[in-house]
Short mmCIF file of C-alpha atoms in Angstrom, two decimals:
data_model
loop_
_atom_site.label_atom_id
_atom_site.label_comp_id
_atom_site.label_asym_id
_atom_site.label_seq_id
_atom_site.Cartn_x
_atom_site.Cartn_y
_atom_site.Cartn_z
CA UNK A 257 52.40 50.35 117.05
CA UNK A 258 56.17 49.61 118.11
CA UNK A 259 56.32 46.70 116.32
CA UNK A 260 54.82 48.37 113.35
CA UNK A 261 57.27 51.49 113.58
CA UNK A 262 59.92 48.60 114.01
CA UNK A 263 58.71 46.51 110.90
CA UNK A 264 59.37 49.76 109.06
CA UNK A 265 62.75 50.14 110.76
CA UNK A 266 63.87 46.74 109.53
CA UNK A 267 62.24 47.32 106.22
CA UNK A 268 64.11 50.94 105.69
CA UNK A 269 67.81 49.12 106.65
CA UNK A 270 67.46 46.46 104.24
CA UNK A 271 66.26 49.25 101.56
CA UNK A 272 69.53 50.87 102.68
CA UNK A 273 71.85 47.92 102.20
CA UNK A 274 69.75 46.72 99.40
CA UNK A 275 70.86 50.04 98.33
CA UNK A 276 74.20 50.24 99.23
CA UNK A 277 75.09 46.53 97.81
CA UNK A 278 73.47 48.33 94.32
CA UNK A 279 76.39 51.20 94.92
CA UNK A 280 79.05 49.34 95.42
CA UNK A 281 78.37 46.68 92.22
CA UNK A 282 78.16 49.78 90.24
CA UNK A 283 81.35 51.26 91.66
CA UNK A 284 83.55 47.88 91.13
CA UNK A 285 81.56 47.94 87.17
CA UNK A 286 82.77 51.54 86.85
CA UNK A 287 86.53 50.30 88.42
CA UNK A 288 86.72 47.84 85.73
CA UNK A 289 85.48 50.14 83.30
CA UNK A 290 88.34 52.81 84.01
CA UNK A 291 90.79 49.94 84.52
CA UNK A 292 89.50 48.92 80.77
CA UNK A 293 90.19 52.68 79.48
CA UNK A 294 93.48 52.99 80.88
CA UNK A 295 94.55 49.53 79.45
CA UNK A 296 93.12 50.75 75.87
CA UNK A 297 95.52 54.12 76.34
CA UNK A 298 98.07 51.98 77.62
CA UNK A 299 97.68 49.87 74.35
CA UNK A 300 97.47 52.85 72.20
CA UNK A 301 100.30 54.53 73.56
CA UNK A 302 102.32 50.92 73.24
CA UNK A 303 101.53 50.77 69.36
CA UNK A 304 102.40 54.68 68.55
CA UNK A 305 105.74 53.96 69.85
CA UNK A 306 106.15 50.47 68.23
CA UNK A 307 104.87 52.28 64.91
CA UNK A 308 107.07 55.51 65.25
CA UNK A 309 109.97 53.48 66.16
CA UNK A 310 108.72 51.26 63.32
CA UNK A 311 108.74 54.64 60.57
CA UNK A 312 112.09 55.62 62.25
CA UNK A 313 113.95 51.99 61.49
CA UNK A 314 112.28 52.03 57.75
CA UNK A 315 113.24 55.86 56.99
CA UNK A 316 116.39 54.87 58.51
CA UNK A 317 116.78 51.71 55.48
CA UNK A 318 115.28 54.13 52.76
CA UNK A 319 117.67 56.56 53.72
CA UNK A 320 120.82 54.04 53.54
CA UNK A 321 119.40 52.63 50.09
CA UNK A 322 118.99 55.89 48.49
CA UNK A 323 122.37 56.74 49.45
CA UNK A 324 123.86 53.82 47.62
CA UNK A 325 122.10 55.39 44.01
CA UNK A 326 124.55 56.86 41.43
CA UNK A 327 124.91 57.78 37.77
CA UNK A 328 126.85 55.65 35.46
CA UNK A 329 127.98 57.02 31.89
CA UNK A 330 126.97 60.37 32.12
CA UNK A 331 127.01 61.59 28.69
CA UNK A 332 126.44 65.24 26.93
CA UNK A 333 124.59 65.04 23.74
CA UNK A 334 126.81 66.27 21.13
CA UNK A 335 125.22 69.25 19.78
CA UNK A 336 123.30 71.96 21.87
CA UNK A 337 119.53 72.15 22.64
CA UNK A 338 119.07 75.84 22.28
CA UNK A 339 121.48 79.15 23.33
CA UNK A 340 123.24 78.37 26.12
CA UNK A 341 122.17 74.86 26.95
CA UNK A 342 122.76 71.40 26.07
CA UNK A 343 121.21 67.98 27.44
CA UNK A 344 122.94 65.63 29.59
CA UNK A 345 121.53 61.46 30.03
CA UNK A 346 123.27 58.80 32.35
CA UNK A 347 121.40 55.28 33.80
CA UNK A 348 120.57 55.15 37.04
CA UNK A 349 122.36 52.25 38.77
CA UNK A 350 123.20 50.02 42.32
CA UNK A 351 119.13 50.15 42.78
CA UNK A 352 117.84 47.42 44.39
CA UNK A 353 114.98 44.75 43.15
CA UNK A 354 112.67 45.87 45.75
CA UNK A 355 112.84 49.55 44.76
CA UNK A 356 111.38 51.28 41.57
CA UNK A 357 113.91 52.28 39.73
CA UNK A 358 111.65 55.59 37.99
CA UNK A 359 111.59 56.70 41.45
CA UNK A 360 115.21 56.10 42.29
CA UNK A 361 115.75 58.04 39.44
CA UNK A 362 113.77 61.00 40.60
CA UNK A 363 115.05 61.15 43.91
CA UNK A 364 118.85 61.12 42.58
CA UNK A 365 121.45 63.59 42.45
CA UNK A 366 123.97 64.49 40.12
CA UNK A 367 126.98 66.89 39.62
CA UNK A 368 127.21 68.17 36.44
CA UNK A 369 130.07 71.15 36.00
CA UNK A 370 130.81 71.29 39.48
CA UNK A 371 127.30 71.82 40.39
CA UNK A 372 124.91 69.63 42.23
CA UNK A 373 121.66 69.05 40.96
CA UNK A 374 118.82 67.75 42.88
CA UNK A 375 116.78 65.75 40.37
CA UNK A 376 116.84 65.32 36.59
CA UNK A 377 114.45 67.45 34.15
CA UNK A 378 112.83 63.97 32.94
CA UNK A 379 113.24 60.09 33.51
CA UNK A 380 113.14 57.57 30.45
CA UNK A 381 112.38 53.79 31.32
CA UNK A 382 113.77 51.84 28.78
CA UNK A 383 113.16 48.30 30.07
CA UNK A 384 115.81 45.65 30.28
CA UNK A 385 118.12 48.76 29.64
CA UNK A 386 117.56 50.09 32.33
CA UNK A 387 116.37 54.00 33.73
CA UNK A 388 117.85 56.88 32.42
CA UNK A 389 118.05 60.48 34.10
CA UNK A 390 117.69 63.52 31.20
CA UNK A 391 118.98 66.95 32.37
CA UNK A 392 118.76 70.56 30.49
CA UNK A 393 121.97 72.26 31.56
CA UNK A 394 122.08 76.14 31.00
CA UNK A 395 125.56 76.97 32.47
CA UNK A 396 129.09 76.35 31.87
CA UNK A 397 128.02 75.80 28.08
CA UNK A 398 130.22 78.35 26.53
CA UNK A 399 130.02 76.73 22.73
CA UNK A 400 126.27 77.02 23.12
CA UNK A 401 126.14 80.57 23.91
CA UNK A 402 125.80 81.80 20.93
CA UNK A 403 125.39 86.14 20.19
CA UNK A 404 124.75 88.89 17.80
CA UNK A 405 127.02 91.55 16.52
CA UNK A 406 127.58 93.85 14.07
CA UNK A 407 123.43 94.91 13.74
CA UNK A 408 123.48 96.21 10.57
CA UNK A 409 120.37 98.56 10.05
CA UNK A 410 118.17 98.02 6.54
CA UNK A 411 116.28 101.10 6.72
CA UNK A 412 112.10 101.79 7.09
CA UNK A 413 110.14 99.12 5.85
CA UNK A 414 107.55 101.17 3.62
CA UNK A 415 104.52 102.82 5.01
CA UNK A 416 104.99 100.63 8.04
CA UNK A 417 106.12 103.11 10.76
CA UNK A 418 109.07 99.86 11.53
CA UNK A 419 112.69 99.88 10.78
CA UNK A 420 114.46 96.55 9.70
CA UNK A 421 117.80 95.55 11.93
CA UNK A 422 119.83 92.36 10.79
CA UNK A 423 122.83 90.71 12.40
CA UNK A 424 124.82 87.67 11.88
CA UNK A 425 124.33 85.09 14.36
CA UNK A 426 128.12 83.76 15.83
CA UNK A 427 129.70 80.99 17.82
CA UNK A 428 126.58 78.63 15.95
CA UNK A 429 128.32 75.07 15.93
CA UNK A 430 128.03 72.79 13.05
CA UNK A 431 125.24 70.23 13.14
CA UNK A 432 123.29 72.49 15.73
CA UNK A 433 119.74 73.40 14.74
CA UNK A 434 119.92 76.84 13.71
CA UNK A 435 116.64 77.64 14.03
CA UNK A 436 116.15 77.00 17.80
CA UNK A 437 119.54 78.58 18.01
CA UNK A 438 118.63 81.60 16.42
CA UNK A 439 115.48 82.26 18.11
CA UNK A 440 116.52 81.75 21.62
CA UNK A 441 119.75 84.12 21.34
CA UNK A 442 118.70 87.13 22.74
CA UNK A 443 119.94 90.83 21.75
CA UNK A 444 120.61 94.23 22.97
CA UNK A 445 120.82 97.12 20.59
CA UNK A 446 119.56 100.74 20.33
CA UNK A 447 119.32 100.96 24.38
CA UNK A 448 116.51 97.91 23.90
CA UNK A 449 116.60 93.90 25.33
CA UNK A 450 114.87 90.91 23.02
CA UNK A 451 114.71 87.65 23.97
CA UNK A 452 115.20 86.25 20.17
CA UNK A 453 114.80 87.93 17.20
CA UNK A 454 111.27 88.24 15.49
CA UNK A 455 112.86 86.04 12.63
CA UNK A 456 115.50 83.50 11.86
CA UNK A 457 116.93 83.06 8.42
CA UNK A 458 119.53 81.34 7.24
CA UNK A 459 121.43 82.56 4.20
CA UNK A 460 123.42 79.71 2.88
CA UNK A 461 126.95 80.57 3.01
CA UNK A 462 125.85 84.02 5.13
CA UNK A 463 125.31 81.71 7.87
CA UNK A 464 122.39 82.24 10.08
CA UNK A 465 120.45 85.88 10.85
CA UNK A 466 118.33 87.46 13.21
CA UNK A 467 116.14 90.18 12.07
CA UNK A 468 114.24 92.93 14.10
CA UNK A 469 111.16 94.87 12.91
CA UNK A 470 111.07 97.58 15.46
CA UNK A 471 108.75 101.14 15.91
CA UNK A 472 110.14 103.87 14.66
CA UNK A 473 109.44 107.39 14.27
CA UNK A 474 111.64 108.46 11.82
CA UNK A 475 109.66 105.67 9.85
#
């Protein structure tokens, strides 16, 4: 019987450092395991600063490239566009090879009237000459702001219930379009605002007129 119980004995302590050996191969597989993690979020953390100081340098270049853009021959077309504006054009220029010159043009400034403006309204490739910026400029146009005075009123149109209002449109330029002219000018009269007048006519040597058809009671 004792040499049974100590047949078991032996047989129990080399379970145990059967056992044991089994824990402690796991343990150094689950060291290199962690060892392997950490070196991944080592490597990770490596390669988000190498990329964000990466981003930083290139931003940096962009930044110093863009800077070197400019307009060359900015020019105002000769007559107006419509009341109060005219268009502007110059060619984008000092844009390198490697950049697209559409998108240079885009992201370029210009001062026009002692105002900066962030981008143009439009950009025109025109091949081998070159990019050109378009702008719509609205202020500091005073021989495009063109008015109504003098509103001369024709009377009730018949059986309509609307009176008639004419008025001489001023300060039109020669060689402008007087129809765009005439219908943006806008008008105050009779305590009421309009945008443009409901017509445009022009009346030879009259010039150009605006004319209102407006409710009436009286009519």
């Amino acid at each position: 019987l004792r040499r049974a119980w100590d047949k078991e004995i032996r047989g129990h302590e080399a379970t145990r450092r059967a056992w044991a050996s089994e824990v402690a191969a796991h343990e150094m597989i689950r060291v290199g395991w962690e060892e392997e993690r950490l070196q991944l979020v080592r490597d990770r953390e490596e390669w988000l600063r190498e990329k964000h100081g990466e981003e930083t340098r290139r931003k940096a270049e962009d930044e110093r490239v863009r800077a070197g853009f400019g307009w060359e021959s900015l020019r105002a077309e000769e007559h107006c566009l419509r009341h109060g504006a005219r268009q502007y054009s110059a060619r984008i220029s000092n844009v390198p090879r490697v950049y697209d010159p559409v998108q240079a043009c885009t992201e370029t400034a210009v001062e026009i009237h002692g105002r900066k403006i962030a981008s143009p309204s439009w950009c025109e490739d025109r091949g081998c000459n070159g990019v050109y910026g378009h702008w719509t400029v609205d202020y500091s146009e005073p021989t495009c702001v063109t008015h109504f005075d003098a509103f001369k009123d024709k009377g009730c149109i018949s059986e309509t219930g609307l009176r008639r209002i004419e008025s001489r449109l001023e300060n039109l330029q020669a060689g402008d379009n007087w129809r765009d002219m005439c219908s943006s000018t806008p008008a105050n009269f009779r305590h009421l605002h309009f945008e443009s007048p409901g017509m445009c006519e022009h009346w030879g040597k009259y010039g150009v007129w605006g004319i209102w058809e407006i409710e009436d009671r009286e009519c």
